mmCIF file of C-alpha atoms in Angstrom:
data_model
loop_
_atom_site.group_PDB
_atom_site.id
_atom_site.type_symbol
_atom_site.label_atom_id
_atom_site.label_comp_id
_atom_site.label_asym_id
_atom_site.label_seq_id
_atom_site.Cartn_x
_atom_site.Cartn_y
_atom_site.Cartn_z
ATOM 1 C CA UNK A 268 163.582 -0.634 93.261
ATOM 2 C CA UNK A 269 163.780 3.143 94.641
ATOM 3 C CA UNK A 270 162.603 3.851 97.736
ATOM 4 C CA UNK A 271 162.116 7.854 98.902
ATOM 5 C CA UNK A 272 161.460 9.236 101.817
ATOM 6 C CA UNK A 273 160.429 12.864 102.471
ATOM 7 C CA UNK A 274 160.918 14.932 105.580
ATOM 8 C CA UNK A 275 161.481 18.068 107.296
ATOM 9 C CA UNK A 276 157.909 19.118 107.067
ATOM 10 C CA UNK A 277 156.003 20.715 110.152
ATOM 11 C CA UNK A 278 154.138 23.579 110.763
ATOM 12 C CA UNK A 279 155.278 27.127 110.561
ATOM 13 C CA UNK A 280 154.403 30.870 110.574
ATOM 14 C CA UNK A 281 153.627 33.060 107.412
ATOM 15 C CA UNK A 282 156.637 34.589 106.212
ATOM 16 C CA UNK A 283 158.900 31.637 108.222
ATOM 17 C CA UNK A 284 160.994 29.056 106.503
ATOM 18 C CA UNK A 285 161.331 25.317 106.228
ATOM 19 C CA UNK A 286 163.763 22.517 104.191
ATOM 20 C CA UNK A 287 162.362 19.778 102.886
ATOM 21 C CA UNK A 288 164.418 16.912 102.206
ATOM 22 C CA UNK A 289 164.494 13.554 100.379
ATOM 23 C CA UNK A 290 166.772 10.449 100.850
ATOM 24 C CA UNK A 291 167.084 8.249 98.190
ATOM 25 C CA UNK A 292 168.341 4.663 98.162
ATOM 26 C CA UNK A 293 168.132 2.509 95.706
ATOM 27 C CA UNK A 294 168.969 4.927 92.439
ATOM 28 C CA UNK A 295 171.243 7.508 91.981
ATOM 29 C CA UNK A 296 169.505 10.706 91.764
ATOM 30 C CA UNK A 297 172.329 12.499 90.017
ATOM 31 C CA UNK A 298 171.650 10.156 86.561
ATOM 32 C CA UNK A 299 167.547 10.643 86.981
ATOM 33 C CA UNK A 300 165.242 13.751 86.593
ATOM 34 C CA UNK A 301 163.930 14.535 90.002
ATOM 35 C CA UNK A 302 161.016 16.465 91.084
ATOM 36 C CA UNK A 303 159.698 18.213 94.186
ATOM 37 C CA UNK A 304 155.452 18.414 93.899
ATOM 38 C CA UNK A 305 152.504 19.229 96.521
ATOM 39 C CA UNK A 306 148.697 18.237 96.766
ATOM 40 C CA UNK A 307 146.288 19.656 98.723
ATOM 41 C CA UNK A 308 142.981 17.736 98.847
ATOM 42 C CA UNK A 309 140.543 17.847 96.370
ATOM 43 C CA UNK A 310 143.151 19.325 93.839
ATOM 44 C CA UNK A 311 145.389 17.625 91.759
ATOM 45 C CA UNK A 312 149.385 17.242 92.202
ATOM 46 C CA UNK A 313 151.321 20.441 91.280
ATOM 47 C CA UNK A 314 154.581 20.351 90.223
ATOM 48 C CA UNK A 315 157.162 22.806 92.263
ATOM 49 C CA UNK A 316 160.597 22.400 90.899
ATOM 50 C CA UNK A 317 163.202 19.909 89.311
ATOM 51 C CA UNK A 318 166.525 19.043 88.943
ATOM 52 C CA UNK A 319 166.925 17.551 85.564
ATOM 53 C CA UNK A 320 169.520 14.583 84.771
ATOM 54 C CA UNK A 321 171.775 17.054 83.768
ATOM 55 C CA UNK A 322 171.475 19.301 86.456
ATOM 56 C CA UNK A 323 169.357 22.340 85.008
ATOM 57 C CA UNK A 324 167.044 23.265 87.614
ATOM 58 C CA UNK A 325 163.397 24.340 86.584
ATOM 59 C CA UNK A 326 160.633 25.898 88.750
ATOM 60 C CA UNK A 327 156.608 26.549 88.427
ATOM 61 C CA UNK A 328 156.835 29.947 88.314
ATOM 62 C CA UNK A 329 153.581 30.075 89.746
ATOM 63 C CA UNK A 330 154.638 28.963 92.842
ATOM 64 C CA UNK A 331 158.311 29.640 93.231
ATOM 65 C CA UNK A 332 157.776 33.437 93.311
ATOM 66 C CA UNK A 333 161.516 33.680 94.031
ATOM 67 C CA UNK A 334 160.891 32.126 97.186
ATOM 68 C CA UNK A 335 161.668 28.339 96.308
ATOM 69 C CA UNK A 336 165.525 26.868 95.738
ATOM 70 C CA UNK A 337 165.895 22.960 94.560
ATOM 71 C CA UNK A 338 169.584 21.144 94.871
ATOM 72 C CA UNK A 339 170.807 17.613 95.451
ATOM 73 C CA UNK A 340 173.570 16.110 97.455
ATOM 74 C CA UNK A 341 175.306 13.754 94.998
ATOM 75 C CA UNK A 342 177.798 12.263 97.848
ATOM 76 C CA UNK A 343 174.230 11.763 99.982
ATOM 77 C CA UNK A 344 172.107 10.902 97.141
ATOM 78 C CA UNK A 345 169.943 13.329 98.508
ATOM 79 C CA UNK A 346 167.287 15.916 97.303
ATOM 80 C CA UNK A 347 166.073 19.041 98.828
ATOM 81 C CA UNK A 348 163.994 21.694 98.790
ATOM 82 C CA UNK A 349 164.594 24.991 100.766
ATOM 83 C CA UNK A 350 161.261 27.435 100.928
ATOM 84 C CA UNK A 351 161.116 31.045 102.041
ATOM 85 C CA UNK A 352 158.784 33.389 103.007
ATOM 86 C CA UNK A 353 156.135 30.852 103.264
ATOM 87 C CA UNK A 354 152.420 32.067 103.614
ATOM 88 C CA UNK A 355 149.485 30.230 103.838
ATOM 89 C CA UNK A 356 148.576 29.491 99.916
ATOM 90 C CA UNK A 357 151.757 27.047 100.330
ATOM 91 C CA UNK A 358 150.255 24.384 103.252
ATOM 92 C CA UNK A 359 150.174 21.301 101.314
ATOM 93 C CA UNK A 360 151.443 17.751 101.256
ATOM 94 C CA UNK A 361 155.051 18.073 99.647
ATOM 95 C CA UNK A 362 156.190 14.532 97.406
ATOM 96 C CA UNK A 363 159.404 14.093 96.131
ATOM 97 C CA UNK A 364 159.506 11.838 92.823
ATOM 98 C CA UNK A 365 162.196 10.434 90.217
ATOM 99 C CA UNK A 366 161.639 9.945 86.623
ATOM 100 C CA UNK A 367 161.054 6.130 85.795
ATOM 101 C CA UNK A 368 164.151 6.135 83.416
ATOM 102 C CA UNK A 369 167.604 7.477 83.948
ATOM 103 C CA UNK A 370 169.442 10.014 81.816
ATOM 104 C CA UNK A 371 166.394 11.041 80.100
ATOM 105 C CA UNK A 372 164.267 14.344 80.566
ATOM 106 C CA UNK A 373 160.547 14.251 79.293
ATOM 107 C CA UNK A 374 159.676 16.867 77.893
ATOM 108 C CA UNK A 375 156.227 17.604 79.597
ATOM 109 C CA UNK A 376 158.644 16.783 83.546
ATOM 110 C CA UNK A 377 155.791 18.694 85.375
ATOM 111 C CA UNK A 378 153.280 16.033 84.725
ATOM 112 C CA UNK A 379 153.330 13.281 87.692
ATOM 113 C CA UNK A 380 152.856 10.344 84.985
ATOM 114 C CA UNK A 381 156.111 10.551 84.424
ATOM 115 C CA UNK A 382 157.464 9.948 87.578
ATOM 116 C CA UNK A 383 158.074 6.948 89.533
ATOM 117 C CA UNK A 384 158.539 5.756 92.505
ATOM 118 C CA UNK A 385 156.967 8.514 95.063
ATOM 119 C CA UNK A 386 158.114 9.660 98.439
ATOM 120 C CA UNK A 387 155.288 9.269 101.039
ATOM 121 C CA UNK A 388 154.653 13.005 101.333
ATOM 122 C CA UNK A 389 155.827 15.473 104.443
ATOM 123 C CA UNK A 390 152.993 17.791 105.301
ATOM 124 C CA UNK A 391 153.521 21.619 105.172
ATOM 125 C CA UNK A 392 151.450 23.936 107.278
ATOM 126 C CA UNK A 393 151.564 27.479 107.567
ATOM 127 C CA UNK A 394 149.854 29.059 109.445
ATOM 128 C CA UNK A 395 149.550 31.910 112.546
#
């Protein structure tokens, strides 16, 4: 089975920057849906962005704000997720996730049922 593991997390100053990335093993994330999501506690999982099968890339607009870029490394197998001008509404604990089935896009991708396995989350705080 996949395993995924998250990183790059940390703490960080409004209007700062961070990457988050995700290695992979165990399933090539260029033939599976992948998604980026964050929890806070005492709220439920949000969806960020995606990188569908195919390669289309999808945000929550709600979040993204301009501010948010998805991409994979095919050769690495690796997903990441580069975030600008951070403030504090974004401090959460950032999961990356692959669909359960390859070459195959659901079409409600921003709900977590969908997805499996899980990364074990890389915490995000901003904060001055």
């Amino acid at each position: 089975q996949a395993n995924l593991v998250e990183s790059g997390g940390g703490l960080v100053q409004p209007g700062g920057s961070l990457r988050l990335s995700c290695a992979v093993s165990g399933r090539t994330i260029s033939t599976y849906t992948m998604g980026w999501f964050r929890q806070v506690p005492g709220k439920e999982r949000e969806f960020v962005a995606g990188i569908l099968w195919n390669g289309e890339i999808v945000y929550n607009a709600y979040i993204h704000k301009g501010r948010f870029t998805i991409s994979r490394d095919s050769v690495k197998n690796m997903l990441y997720l580069q975030m600008d001008s951070l403030n504090a509404e974004d401090t959460a604990v950032y999961y990356c996730a692959s669909v359960s089935r390859p070459d195959y896009i659901p079409s409600d991708y921003q709900k977590v049922a969908n997805y499996d396995p899980w990364g074990q989350g890389t915490q995000v705080t901003v904060s001055s």
